Structure formats: structure tokens, C-alpha cells
Amino acid sequence: MSRLTIDQMLENARADLRRLYVYDLPSALARGAILVDIRPAAQRVREGSLPGALVIERNVLEWRLDPTSSARLSLAADHDVEWIIFCSEGYTSSLAAASLQQLGLHRATDLIGGYQALKSAGLLTVAVGAPHFAREVNALASL
């Protein structure tokens, strides 16, 4: 059995992704892409949150986004949803996005540089106006 290093695994994962730069994010969100924060709770507390991002920790990501899963979120309507995954720096998110593509979520990708790149670019409020965020806010407001 051949073994890969983590660097090779990461390279393989990224080979099939059309990764996004932070400055591509506003137009992706405007067309309906959904931004997903996979950082664990402790890391979000330490680094900060990203308003408007859907929080799904890495350990349950595939179950929540696979439209055939009994544990899926309502936003996981079909295999054509554009999911943009981010972590702290853009490493774990590449592996996660590749895993989603293996499930047939062909538009899944990740954000180059992750949360740290968004913070450096001053774009921590970029997802606040996203259509999926507005739907969720409206749904909560009607309760």
C-alpha cells in the first residue's frame, strides 16, 4: 500500500478545486454561494467569528451538506449548491472541500488563506449581506 504525506494529500485535494481568493468572495456570495466556517468552537472564540457564515464544525460537515443524508441541513437542497469552506488559514478547508466533491457536491471549494486572509483584507463583514444569511435572519425574526 502506498502512503502519501500530508503535503501530497493537500496537493491532490487542491488539484480539483477552483479555490477562491478573498476578493472573489463578495461576487460568489452575491450569486448565492454559501460560506461555511469549519473551525472548532475554541478557535472561533480565540480568533473571532465571521457574521453571516454558516458554522458547521469539520467533524459533521459531510453529514450536514450531503443532500442524501438524513442529518442534512435544509440549505443542502441538492448537489448544485455552491459551498465555500473556510478554516483558519486555508489548509483543512481544502481537504474538507475535496471530501465534499467526492460526495458529488461539484461546486464545493475553499477560501485561500481562510479566516486570517479575510481578517487581513478587512473583509470580516463580507457575508452579512449574503442571501442565505438574510433568509436565516428573516426566519428568526418571524419567530
PDB file of C-alpha atoms in Angstrom:
ATOM      1  CA  MET A   1       0.000   0.000   0.000  1.00  0.00           C
ATOM      2  CA  SER A   2       1.411   3.374  -0.980  1.00  0.00           C
ATOM      3  CA  ARG A   3       1.323   6.195   1.516  1.00  0.00           C
ATOM      4  CA  LEU A   4       1.009   9.901   0.999  1.00  0.00           C
ATOM      5  CA  THR A   5       2.487  12.688   3.028  1.00  0.00           C
ATOM      6  CA  ILE A   6       0.094  15.377   4.220  1.00  0.00           C
ATOM      7  CA  ASP A   7       1.647  17.754   1.676  1.00  0.00           C
ATOM      8  CA  GLN A   8       0.869  15.299  -1.142  1.00  0.00           C
ATOM      9  CA  MET A   9      -2.631  14.784   0.194  1.00  0.00           C
ATOM     10  CA  LEU A  10      -3.192  18.532   0.270  1.00  0.00           C
ATOM     11  CA  GLU A  11      -1.815  18.925  -3.254  1.00  0.00           C
ATOM     12  CA  ASN A  12      -4.138  16.176  -4.510  1.00  0.00           C
ATOM     13  CA  ALA A  13      -7.114  17.768  -2.790  1.00  0.00           C
ATOM     14  CA  ARG A  14      -6.406  21.172  -4.302  1.00  0.00           C
ATOM     15  CA  ALA A  15      -5.840  19.794  -7.810  1.00  0.00           C
ATOM     16  CA  ASP A  16      -9.591  19.529  -8.408  1.00  0.00           C
ATOM     17  CA  LEU A  17     -10.660  22.690  -6.579  1.00  0.00           C
ATOM     18  CA  ARG A  18     -11.255  26.108  -8.067  1.00  0.00           C
ATOM     19  CA  ARG A  19     -10.161  27.875  -4.904  1.00  0.00           C
ATOM     20  CA  LEU A  20     -11.306  31.430  -4.233  1.00  0.00           C
ATOM     21  CA  TYR A  21      -9.322  34.452  -3.136  1.00  0.00           C
ATOM     22  CA  VAL A  22     -10.920  36.675  -0.506  1.00  0.00           C
ATOM     23  CA  TYR A  23     -11.633  39.370  -3.091  1.00  0.00           C
ATOM     24  CA  ASP A  24     -13.656  36.836  -5.131  1.00  0.00           C
ATOM     25  CA  LEU A  25     -15.913  36.168  -2.165  1.00  0.00           C
ATOM     26  CA  PRO A  26     -18.371  39.098  -2.478  1.00  0.00           C
ATOM     27  CA  SER A  27     -19.359  38.140  -6.038  1.00  0.00           C
ATOM     28  CA  ALA A  28     -19.630  34.445  -5.073  1.00  0.00           C
ATOM     29  CA  LEU A  29     -21.937  35.308  -2.186  1.00  0.00           C
ATOM     30  CA  ALA A  30     -23.998  37.600  -4.431  1.00  0.00           C
ATOM     31  CA  ARG A  31     -24.629  34.704  -6.820  1.00  0.00           C
ATOM     32  CA  GLY A  32     -25.861  32.552  -3.924  1.00  0.00           C
ATOM     33  CA  ALA A  33     -22.779  30.700  -2.672  1.00  0.00           C
ATOM     34  CA  ILE A  34     -22.890  29.678   0.967  1.00  0.00           C
ATOM     35  CA  LEU A  35     -19.889  30.388   3.171  1.00  0.00           C
ATOM     36  CA  VAL A  36     -19.162  27.686   5.768  1.00  0.00           C
ATOM     37  CA  ASP A  37     -16.885  28.112   8.784  1.00  0.00           C
ATOM     38  CA  ILE A  38     -15.474  24.712   9.815  1.00  0.00           C
ATOM     39  CA  ARG A  39     -13.229  25.968  12.623  1.00  0.00           C
ATOM     40  CA  PRO A  40     -13.800  24.363  16.024  1.00  0.00           C
ATOM     41  CA  ALA A  41     -15.557  26.441  18.690  1.00  0.00           C
ATOM     42  CA  ALA A  42     -12.376  27.118  20.666  1.00  0.00           C
ATOM     43  CA  GLN A  43     -10.674  28.502  17.580  1.00  0.00           C
ATOM     44  CA  ARG A  44     -13.657  30.718  16.732  1.00  0.00           C
ATOM     45  CA  VAL A  45     -13.597  32.095  20.280  1.00  0.00           C
ATOM     46  CA  ARG A  46      -9.851  32.756  20.082  1.00  0.00           C
ATOM     47  CA  GLU A  47      -9.757  34.221  16.549  1.00  0.00           C
ATOM     48  CA  GLY A  48     -13.203  35.714  16.175  1.00  0.00           C
ATOM     49  CA  SER A  49     -16.400  34.876  14.363  1.00  0.00           C
ATOM     50  CA  LEU A  50     -17.469  35.752  10.855  1.00  0.00           C
ATOM     51  CA  PRO A  51     -21.024  37.155  10.845  1.00  0.00           C
ATOM     52  CA  GLY A  52     -23.082  35.644   8.052  1.00  0.00           C
ATOM     53  CA  ALA A  53     -21.071  32.453   7.743  1.00  0.00           C
ATOM     54  CA  LEU A  54     -22.783  29.162   8.409  1.00  0.00           C
ATOM     55  CA  VAL A  55     -20.931  27.371  11.222  1.00  0.00           C
ATOM     56  CA  ILE A  56     -20.543  23.617  10.753  1.00  0.00           C
ATOM     57  CA  GLU A  57     -17.652  22.045  12.562  1.00  0.00           C
ATOM     58  CA  ARG A  58     -15.442  19.791  10.481  1.00  0.00           C
ATOM     59  CA  ASN A  59     -16.446  16.546  12.201  1.00  0.00           C
ATOM     60  CA  VAL A  60     -20.048  16.718  10.908  1.00  0.00           C
ATOM     61  CA  LEU A  61     -19.587  18.622   7.641  1.00  0.00           C
ATOM     62  CA  GLU A  62     -20.317  15.811   5.182  1.00  0.00           C
ATOM     63  CA  TRP A  63     -23.463  14.715   7.045  1.00  0.00           C
ATOM     64  CA  ARG A  64     -24.863  18.251   7.105  1.00  0.00           C
ATOM     65  CA  LEU A  65     -24.168  19.115   3.460  1.00  0.00           C
ATOM     66  CA  ASP A  66     -24.862  15.837   1.649  1.00  0.00           C
ATOM     67  CA  PRO A  67     -28.373  16.249   0.205  1.00  0.00           C
ATOM     68  CA  THR A  68     -28.955  12.484   0.601  1.00  0.00           C
ATOM     69  CA  SER A  69     -28.112  12.458   4.321  1.00  0.00           C
ATOM     70  CA  SER A  70     -30.835  12.145   6.940  1.00  0.00           C
ATOM     71  CA  ALA A  71     -28.810  14.667   9.002  1.00  0.00           C
ATOM     72  CA  ARG A  72     -28.573  17.288   6.244  1.00  0.00           C
ATOM     73  CA  LEU A  73     -29.373  20.955   6.698  1.00  0.00           C
ATOM     74  CA  SER A  74     -32.268  22.423   4.736  1.00  0.00           C
ATOM     75  CA  LEU A  75     -29.765  24.542   2.768  1.00  0.00           C
ATOM     76  CA  ALA A  76     -28.279  21.298   1.386  1.00  0.00           C
ATOM     77  CA  ALA A  77     -31.061  21.116  -1.176  1.00  0.00           C
ATOM     78  CA  ASP A  78     -29.157  19.394  -3.978  1.00  0.00           C
ATOM     79  CA  HIS A  79     -25.717  18.674  -5.407  1.00  0.00           C
ATOM     80  CA  ASP A  80     -25.565  22.038  -7.216  1.00  0.00           C
ATOM     81  CA  VAL A  81     -25.222  24.240  -4.125  1.00  0.00           C
ATOM     82  CA  GLU A  82     -22.015  26.274  -4.183  1.00  0.00           C
ATOM     83  CA  TRP A  83     -20.312  25.710  -0.827  1.00  0.00           C
ATOM     84  CA  ILE A  84     -17.285  27.822   0.095  1.00  0.00           C
ATOM     85  CA  ILE A  85     -15.477  26.262   3.032  1.00  0.00           C
ATOM     86  CA  PHE A  86     -13.040  28.143   5.220  1.00  0.00           C
ATOM     87  CA  CYS A  87     -10.874  27.358   8.207  1.00  0.00           C
ATOM     88  CA  SER A  88      -8.243  29.471   9.910  1.00  0.00           C
ATOM     89  CA  GLU A  89      -5.602  29.536   7.169  1.00  0.00           C
ATOM     90  CA  GLY A  90      -6.924  27.505   4.220  1.00  0.00           C
ATOM     91  CA  TYR A  91      -5.442  24.051   4.782  1.00  0.00           C
ATOM     92  CA  THR A  92      -8.136  21.986   6.497  1.00  0.00           C
ATOM     93  CA  SER A  93     -10.711  23.671   4.280  1.00  0.00           C
ATOM     94  CA  SER A  94      -9.041  22.298   1.141  1.00  0.00           C
ATOM     95  CA  LEU A  95      -9.267  18.745   2.478  1.00  0.00           C
ATOM     96  CA  ALA A  96     -12.884  19.322   3.510  1.00  0.00           C
ATOM     97  CA  ALA A  97     -13.902  20.782   0.140  1.00  0.00           C
ATOM     98  CA  ALA A  98     -12.281  17.847  -1.668  1.00  0.00           C
ATOM     99  CA  SER A  99     -14.259  15.480   0.542  1.00  0.00           C
ATOM    100  CA  LEU A 100     -17.475  17.292  -0.380  1.00  0.00           C
ATOM    101  CA  GLN A 101     -16.625  16.966  -4.052  1.00  0.00           C
ATOM    102  CA  GLN A 102     -16.242  13.215  -3.553  1.00  0.00           C
ATOM    103  CA  LEU A 103     -19.861  13.247  -2.346  1.00  0.00           C
ATOM    104  CA  GLY A 104     -20.872  14.826  -5.667  1.00  0.00           C
ATOM    105  CA  LEU A 105     -21.025  18.416  -4.426  1.00  0.00           C
ATOM    106  CA  HIS A 106     -19.176  19.539  -7.535  1.00  0.00           C
ATOM    107  CA  ARG A 107     -19.278  23.265  -6.739  1.00  0.00           C
ATOM    108  CA  ALA A 108     -17.650  22.905  -3.320  1.00  0.00           C
ATOM    109  CA  THR A 109     -14.402  24.807  -2.890  1.00  0.00           C
ATOM    110  CA  ASP A 110     -12.445  26.666  -0.256  1.00  0.00           C
ATOM    111  CA  LEU A 111     -11.084  30.082   0.532  1.00  0.00           C
ATOM    112  CA  ILE A 112      -7.369  30.682   0.040  1.00  0.00           C
ATOM    113  CA  GLY A 113      -5.903  31.890   3.332  1.00  0.00           C
ATOM    114  CA  GLY A 114      -9.117  31.276   5.267  1.00  0.00           C
ATOM    115  CA  TYR A 115     -10.229  33.471   8.144  1.00  0.00           C
ATOM    116  CA  GLN A 116      -6.783  35.011   8.510  1.00  0.00           C
ATOM    117  CA  ALA A 117      -6.865  36.256   4.910  1.00  0.00           C
ATOM    118  CA  LEU A 118     -10.340  37.738   5.406  1.00  0.00           C
ATOM    119  CA  LYS A 119      -9.154  39.480   8.560  1.00  0.00           C
ATOM    120  CA  SER A 120      -6.022  40.839   6.860  1.00  0.00           C
ATOM    121  CA  ALA A 121      -8.117  42.133   3.953  1.00  0.00           C
ATOM    122  CA  GLY A 122     -10.597  43.840   6.292  1.00  0.00           C
ATOM    123  CA  LEU A 123     -13.456  41.692   4.981  1.00  0.00           C
ATOM    124  CA  LEU A 124     -14.863  40.262   8.215  1.00  0.00           C
ATOM    125  CA  THR A 125     -18.358  41.563   7.399  1.00  0.00           C
ATOM    126  CA  VAL A 126     -18.396  40.345   3.793  1.00  0.00           C
ATOM    127  CA  ALA A 127     -21.037  37.653   4.431  1.00  0.00           C
ATOM    128  CA  VAL A 128     -23.511  39.802   6.357  1.00  0.00           C
ATOM    129  CA  GLY A 129     -25.454  40.687   3.218  1.00  0.00           C
ATOM    130  CA  ALA A 130     -25.347  37.180   1.735  1.00  0.00           C
ATOM    131  CA  PRO A 131     -28.737  35.836   0.591  1.00  0.00           C
ATOM    132  CA  HIS A 132     -28.517  32.763   2.855  1.00  0.00           C
ATOM    133  CA  PHE A 133     -27.774  34.999   5.861  1.00  0.00           C
ATOM    134  CA  ALA A 134     -30.700  37.302   5.076  1.00  0.00           C
ATOM    135  CA  ARG A 135     -33.060  34.277   4.834  1.00  0.00           C
ATOM    136  CA  GLU A 136     -31.893  32.990   8.216  1.00  0.00           C
ATOM    137  CA  VAL A 137     -32.252  36.420   9.874  1.00  0.00           C
ATOM    138  CA  ASN A 138     -35.758  36.813   8.433  1.00  0.00           C
ATOM    139  CA  ALA A 139     -36.716  33.320   9.614  1.00  0.00           C
ATOM    140  CA  LEU A 140     -35.510  34.081  13.140  1.00  0.00           C
ATOM    141  CA  ALA A 141     -37.266  37.451  13.160  1.00  0.00           C
ATOM    142  CA  SER A 142     -40.591  35.781  12.386  1.00  0.00           C
ATOM    143  CA  LEU A 143     -40.419  33.500  15.455  1.00  0.00           C
TER     144      LEU A 143
END
